[in-house]
Tab-separated table of N, CA and C in Angstrom:
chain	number	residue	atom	x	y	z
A	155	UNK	N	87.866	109.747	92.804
A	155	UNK	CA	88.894	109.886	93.817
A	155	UNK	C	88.511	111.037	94.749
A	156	UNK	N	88.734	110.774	95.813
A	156	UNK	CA	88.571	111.806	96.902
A	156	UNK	C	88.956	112.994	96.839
A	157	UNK	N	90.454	112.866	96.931
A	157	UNK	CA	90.958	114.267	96.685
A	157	UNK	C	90.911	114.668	95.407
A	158	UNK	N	91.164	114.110	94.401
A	158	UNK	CA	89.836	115.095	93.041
A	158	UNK	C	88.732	116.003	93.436
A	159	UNK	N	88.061	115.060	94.008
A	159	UNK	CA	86.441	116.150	93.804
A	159	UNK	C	87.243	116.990	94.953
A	160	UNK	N	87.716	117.262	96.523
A	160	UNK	CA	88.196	118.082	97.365
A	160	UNK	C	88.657	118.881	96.310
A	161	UNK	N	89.172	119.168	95.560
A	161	UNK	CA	90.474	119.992	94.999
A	161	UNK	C	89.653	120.681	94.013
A	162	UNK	N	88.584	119.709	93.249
A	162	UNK	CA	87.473	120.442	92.254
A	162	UNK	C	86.360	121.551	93.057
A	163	UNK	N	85.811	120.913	94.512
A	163	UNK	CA	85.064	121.509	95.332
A	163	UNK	C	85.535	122.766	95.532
A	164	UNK	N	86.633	122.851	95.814
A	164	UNK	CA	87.642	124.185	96.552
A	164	UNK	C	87.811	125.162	95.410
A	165	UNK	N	88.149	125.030	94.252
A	165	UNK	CA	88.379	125.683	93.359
A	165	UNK	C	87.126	126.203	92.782
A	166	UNK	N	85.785	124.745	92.879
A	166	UNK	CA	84.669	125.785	92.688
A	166	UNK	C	84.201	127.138	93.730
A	167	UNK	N	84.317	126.242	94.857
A	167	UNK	CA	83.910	127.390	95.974
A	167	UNK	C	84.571	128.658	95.989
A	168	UNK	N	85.533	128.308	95.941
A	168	UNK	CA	86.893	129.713	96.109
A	168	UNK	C	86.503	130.342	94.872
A	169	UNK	N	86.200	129.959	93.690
A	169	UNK	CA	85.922	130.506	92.100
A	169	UNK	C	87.375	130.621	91.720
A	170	UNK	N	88.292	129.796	92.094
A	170	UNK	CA	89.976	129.761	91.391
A	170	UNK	C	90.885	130.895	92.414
A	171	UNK	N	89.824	131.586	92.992
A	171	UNK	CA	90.946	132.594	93.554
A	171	UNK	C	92.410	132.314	94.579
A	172	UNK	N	93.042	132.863	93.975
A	172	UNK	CA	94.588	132.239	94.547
A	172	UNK	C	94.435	133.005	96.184
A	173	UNK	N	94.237	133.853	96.349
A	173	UNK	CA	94.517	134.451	97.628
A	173	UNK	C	93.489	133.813	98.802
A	174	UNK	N	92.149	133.563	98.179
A	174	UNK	CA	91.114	132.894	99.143
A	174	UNK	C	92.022	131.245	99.562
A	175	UNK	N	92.824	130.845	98.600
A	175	UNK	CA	93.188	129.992	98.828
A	175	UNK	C	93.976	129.791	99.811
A	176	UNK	N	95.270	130.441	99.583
A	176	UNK	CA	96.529	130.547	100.398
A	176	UNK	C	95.485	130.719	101.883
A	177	UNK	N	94.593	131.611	101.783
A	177	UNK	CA	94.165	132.161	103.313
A	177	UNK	C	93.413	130.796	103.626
A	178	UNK	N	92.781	129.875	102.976
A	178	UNK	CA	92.213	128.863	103.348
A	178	UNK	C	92.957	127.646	103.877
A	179	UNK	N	94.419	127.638	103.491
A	179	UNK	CA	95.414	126.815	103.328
A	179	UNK	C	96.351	127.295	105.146
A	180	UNK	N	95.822	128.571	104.899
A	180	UNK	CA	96.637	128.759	106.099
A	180	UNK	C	95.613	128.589	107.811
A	181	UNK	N	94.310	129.000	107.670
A	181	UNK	CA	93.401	127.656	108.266
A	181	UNK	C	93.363	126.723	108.740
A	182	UNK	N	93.678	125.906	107.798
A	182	UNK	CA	93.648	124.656	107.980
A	182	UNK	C	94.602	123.876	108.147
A	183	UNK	N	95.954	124.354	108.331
A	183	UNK	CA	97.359	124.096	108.741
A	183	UNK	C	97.654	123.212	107.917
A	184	UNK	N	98.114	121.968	108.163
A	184	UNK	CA	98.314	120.923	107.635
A	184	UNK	C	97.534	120.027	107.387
A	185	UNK	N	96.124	119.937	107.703
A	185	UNK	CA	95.131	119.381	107.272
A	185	UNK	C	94.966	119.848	105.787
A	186	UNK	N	95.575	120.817	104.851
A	186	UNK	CA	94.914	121.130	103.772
A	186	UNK	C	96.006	120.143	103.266
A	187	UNK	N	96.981	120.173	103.049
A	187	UNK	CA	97.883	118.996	102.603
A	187	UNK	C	97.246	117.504	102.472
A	188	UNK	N	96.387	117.121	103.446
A	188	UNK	CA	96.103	115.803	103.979
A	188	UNK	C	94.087	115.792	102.748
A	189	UNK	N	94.178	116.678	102.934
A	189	UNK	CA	92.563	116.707	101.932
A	189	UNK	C	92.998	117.086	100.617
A	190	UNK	N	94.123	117.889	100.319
A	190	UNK	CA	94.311	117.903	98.795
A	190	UNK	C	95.225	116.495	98.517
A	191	UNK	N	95.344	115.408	98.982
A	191	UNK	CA	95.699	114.415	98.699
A	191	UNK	C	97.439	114.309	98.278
A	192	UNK	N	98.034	115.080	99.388
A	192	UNK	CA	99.606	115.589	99.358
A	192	UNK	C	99.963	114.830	100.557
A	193	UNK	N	99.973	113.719	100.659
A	193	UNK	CA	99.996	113.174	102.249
A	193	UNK	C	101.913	113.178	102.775
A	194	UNK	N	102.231	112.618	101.488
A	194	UNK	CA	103.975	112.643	101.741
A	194	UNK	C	104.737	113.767	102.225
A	195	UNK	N	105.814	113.531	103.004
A	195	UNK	CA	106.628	114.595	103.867
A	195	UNK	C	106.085	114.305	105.347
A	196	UNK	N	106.639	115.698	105.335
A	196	UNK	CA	107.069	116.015	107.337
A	196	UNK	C	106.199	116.387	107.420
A	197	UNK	N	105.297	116.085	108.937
A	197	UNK	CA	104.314	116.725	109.176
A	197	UNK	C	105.012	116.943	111.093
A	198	UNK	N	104.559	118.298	111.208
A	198	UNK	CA	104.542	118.460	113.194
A	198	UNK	C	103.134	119.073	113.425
A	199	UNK	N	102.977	118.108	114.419
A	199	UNK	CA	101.312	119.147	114.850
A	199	UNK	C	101.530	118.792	116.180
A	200	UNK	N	100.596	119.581	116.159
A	200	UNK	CA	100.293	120.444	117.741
A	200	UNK	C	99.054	120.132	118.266
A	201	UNK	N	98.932	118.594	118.190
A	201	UNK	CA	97.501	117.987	119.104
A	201	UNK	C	96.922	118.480	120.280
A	202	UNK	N	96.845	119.970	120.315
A	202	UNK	CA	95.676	120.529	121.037
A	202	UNK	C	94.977	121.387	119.977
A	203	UNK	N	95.440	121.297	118.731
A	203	UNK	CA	94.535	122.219	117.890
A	203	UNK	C	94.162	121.222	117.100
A	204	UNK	N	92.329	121.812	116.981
A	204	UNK	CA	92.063	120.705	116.212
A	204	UNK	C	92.235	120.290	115.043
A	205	UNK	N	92.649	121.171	114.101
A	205	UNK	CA	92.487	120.897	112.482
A	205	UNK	C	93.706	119.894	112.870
A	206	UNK	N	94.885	120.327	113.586
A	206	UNK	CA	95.848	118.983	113.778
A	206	UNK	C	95.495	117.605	114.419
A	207	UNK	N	94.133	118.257	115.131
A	207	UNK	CA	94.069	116.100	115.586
A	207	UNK	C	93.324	116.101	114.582
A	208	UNK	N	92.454	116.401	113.507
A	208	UNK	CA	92.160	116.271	112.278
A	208	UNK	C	92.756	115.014	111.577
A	209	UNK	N	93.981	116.052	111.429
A	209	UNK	CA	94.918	116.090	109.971
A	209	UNK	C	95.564	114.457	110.664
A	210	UNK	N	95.970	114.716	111.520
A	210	UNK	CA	96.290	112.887	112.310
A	210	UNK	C	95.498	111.766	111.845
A	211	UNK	N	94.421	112.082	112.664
A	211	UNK	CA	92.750	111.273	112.260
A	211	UNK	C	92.892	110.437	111.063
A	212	UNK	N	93.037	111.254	109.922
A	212	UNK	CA	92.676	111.056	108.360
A	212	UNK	C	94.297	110.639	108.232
A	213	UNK	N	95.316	111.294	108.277
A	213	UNK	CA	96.575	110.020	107.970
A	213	UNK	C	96.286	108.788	108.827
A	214	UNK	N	96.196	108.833	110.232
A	214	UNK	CA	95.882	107.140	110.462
A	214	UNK	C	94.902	106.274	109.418
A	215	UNK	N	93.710	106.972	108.883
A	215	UNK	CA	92.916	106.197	108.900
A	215	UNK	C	93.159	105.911	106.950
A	216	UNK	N	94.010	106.924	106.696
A	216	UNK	CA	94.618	106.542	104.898
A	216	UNK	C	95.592	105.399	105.445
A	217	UNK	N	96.367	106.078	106.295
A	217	UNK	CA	97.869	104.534	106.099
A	217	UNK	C	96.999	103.134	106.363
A	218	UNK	N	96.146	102.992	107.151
A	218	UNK	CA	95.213	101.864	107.825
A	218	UNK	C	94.809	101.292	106.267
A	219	UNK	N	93.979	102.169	105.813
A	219	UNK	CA	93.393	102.036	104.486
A	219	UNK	C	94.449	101.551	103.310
A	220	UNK	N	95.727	102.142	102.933
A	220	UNK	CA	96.139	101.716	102.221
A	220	UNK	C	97.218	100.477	102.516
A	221	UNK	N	97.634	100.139	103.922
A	221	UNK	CA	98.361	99.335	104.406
A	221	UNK	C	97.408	97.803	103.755
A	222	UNK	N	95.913	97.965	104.447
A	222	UNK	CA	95.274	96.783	104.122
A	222	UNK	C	95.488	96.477	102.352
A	223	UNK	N	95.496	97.497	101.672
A	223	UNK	CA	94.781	97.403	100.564
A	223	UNK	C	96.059	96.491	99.863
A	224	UNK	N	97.599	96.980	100.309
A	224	UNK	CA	98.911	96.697	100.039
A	224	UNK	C	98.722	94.914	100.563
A	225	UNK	N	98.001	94.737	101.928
A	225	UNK	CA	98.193	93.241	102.719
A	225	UNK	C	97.430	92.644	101.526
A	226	UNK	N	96.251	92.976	101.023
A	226	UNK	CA	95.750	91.917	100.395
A	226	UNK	C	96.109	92.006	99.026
A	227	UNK	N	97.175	92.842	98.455
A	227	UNK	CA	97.734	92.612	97.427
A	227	UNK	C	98.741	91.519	97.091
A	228	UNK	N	99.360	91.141	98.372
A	228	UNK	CA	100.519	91.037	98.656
A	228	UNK	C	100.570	89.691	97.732
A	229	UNK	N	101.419	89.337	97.404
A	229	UNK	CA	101.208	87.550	96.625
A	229	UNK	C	101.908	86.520	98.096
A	230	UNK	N	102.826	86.965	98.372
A	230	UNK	CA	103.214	86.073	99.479
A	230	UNK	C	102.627	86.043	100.777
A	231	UNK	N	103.163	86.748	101.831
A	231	UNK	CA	102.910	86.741	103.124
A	231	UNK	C	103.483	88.429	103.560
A	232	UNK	N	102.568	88.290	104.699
A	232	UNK	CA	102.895	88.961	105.806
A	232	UNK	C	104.761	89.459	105.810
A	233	UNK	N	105.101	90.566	105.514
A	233	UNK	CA	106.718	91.016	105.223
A	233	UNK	C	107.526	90.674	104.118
A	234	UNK	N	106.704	89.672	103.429
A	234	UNK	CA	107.404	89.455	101.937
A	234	UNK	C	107.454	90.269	100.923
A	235	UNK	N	106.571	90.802	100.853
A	235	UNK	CA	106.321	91.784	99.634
A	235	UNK	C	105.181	92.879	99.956
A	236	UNK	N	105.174	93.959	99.264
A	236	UNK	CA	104.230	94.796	99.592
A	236	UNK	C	104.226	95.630	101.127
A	237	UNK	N	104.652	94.899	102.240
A	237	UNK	CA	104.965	95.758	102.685
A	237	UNK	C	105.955	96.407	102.820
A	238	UNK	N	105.835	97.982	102.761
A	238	UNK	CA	107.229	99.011	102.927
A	238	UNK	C	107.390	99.486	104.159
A	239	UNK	N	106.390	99.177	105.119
A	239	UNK	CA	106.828	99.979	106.352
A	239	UNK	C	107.954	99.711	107.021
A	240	UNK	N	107.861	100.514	107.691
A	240	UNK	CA	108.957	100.675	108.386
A	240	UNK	C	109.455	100.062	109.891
A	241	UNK	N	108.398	98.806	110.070
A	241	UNK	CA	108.401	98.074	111.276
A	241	UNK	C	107.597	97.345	110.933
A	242	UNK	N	107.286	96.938	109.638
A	242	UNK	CA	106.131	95.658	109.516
A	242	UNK	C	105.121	95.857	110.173
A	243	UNK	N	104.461	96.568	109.881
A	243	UNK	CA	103.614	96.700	110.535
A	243	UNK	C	102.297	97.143	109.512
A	244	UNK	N	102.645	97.201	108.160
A	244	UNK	CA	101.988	97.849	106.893
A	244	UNK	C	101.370	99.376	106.945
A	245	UNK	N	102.593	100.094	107.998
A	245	UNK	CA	101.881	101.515	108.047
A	245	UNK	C	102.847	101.869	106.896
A	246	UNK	N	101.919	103.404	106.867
A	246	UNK	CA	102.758	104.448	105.895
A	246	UNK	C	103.529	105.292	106.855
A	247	UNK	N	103.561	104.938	108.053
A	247	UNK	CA	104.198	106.272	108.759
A	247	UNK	C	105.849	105.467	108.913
A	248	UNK	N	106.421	106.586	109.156
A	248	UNK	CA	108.051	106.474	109.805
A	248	UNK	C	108.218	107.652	110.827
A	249	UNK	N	109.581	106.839	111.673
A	249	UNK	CA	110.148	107.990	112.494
A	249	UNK	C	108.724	108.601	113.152
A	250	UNK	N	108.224	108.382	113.791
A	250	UNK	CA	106.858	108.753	114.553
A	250	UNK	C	107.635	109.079	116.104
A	251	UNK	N	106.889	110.418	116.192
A	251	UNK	CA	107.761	110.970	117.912
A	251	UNK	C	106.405	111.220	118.167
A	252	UNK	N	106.015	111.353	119.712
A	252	UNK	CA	104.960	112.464	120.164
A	252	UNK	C	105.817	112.835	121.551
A	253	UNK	N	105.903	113.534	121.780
A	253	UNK	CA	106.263	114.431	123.139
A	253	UNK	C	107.876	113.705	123.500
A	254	UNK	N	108.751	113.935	121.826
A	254	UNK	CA	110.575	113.684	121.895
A	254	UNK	C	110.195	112.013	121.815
A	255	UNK	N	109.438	111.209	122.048
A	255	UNK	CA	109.572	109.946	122.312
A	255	UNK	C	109.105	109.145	121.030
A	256	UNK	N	110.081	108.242	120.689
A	256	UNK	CA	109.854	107.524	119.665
A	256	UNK	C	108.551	106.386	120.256
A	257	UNK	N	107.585	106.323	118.807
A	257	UNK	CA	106.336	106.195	118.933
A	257	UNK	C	106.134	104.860	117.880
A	258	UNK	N	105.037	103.838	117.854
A	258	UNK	CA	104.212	103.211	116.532
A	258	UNK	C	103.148	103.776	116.339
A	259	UNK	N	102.486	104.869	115.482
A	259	UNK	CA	101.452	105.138	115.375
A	259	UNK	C	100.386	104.508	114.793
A	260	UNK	N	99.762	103.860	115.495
A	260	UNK	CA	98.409	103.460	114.716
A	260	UNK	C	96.913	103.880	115.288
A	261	UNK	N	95.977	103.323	114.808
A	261	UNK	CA	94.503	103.820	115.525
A	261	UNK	C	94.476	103.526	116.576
A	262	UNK	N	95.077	102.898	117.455
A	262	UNK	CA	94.926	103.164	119.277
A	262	UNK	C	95.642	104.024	119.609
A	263	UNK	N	96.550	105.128	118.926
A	263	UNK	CA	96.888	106.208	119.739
A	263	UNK	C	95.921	107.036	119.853
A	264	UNK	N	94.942	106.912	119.123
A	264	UNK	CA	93.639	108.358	120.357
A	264	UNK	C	93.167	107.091	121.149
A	265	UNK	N	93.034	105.953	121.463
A	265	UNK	CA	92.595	105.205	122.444
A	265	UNK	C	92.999	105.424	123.594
């Protein structure tokens, strides 16, 4: 699993230290959430910094990833089962704003 080895990597690198951490955590804004494999909750970013178009990047491209993985689970069809989103659409996102305006986020919003 991904975020396994991330979380094993970090702890080797850091050597366990709690404070290198927090300071590493604070870095990387909300991208450290999104690589230690904590994807659930609120996220606000500030898409002129990058670790936040990052941290975007990699949730589009997990919900993408696990939306499919949910479609071809599915036993029925398309909205029968398996999907939970929130507009059929097999994302993981909800309630999506960018600039106050209600949004669908998927991989053509950096398009």
């Amino acid at each position: 699993n991904d975020f396994r080895d991330a979380y094993g990597l970090i702890n080797v690198v850091l050597n366990k230290d709690r404070s290198a951490m927090l300071r590493l955590k604070k870095e990387l804004g909300p991208c450290f959430r999104v690589i230690m494999g904590n994807l659930d909750g609120y996220y606000k970013l500030d898409l002129s910094l990058q670790m936040d178009r990052i941290c975007l990047e990699r949730l589009i491209e997990l919900s993408a990833t696990y939306g499919q993985v949910r479609q071809n689970k599915s036993k029925l069809s398309v909205g029968k089962i398996g999907d939970v989103s929130q507009k059929g659409n097999w994302s993981c996102f909800r309630n999506e704003y960018f600039e106050g305006s209600a949004i669908v986020l998927d991989a053509s919003f950096f398009s």
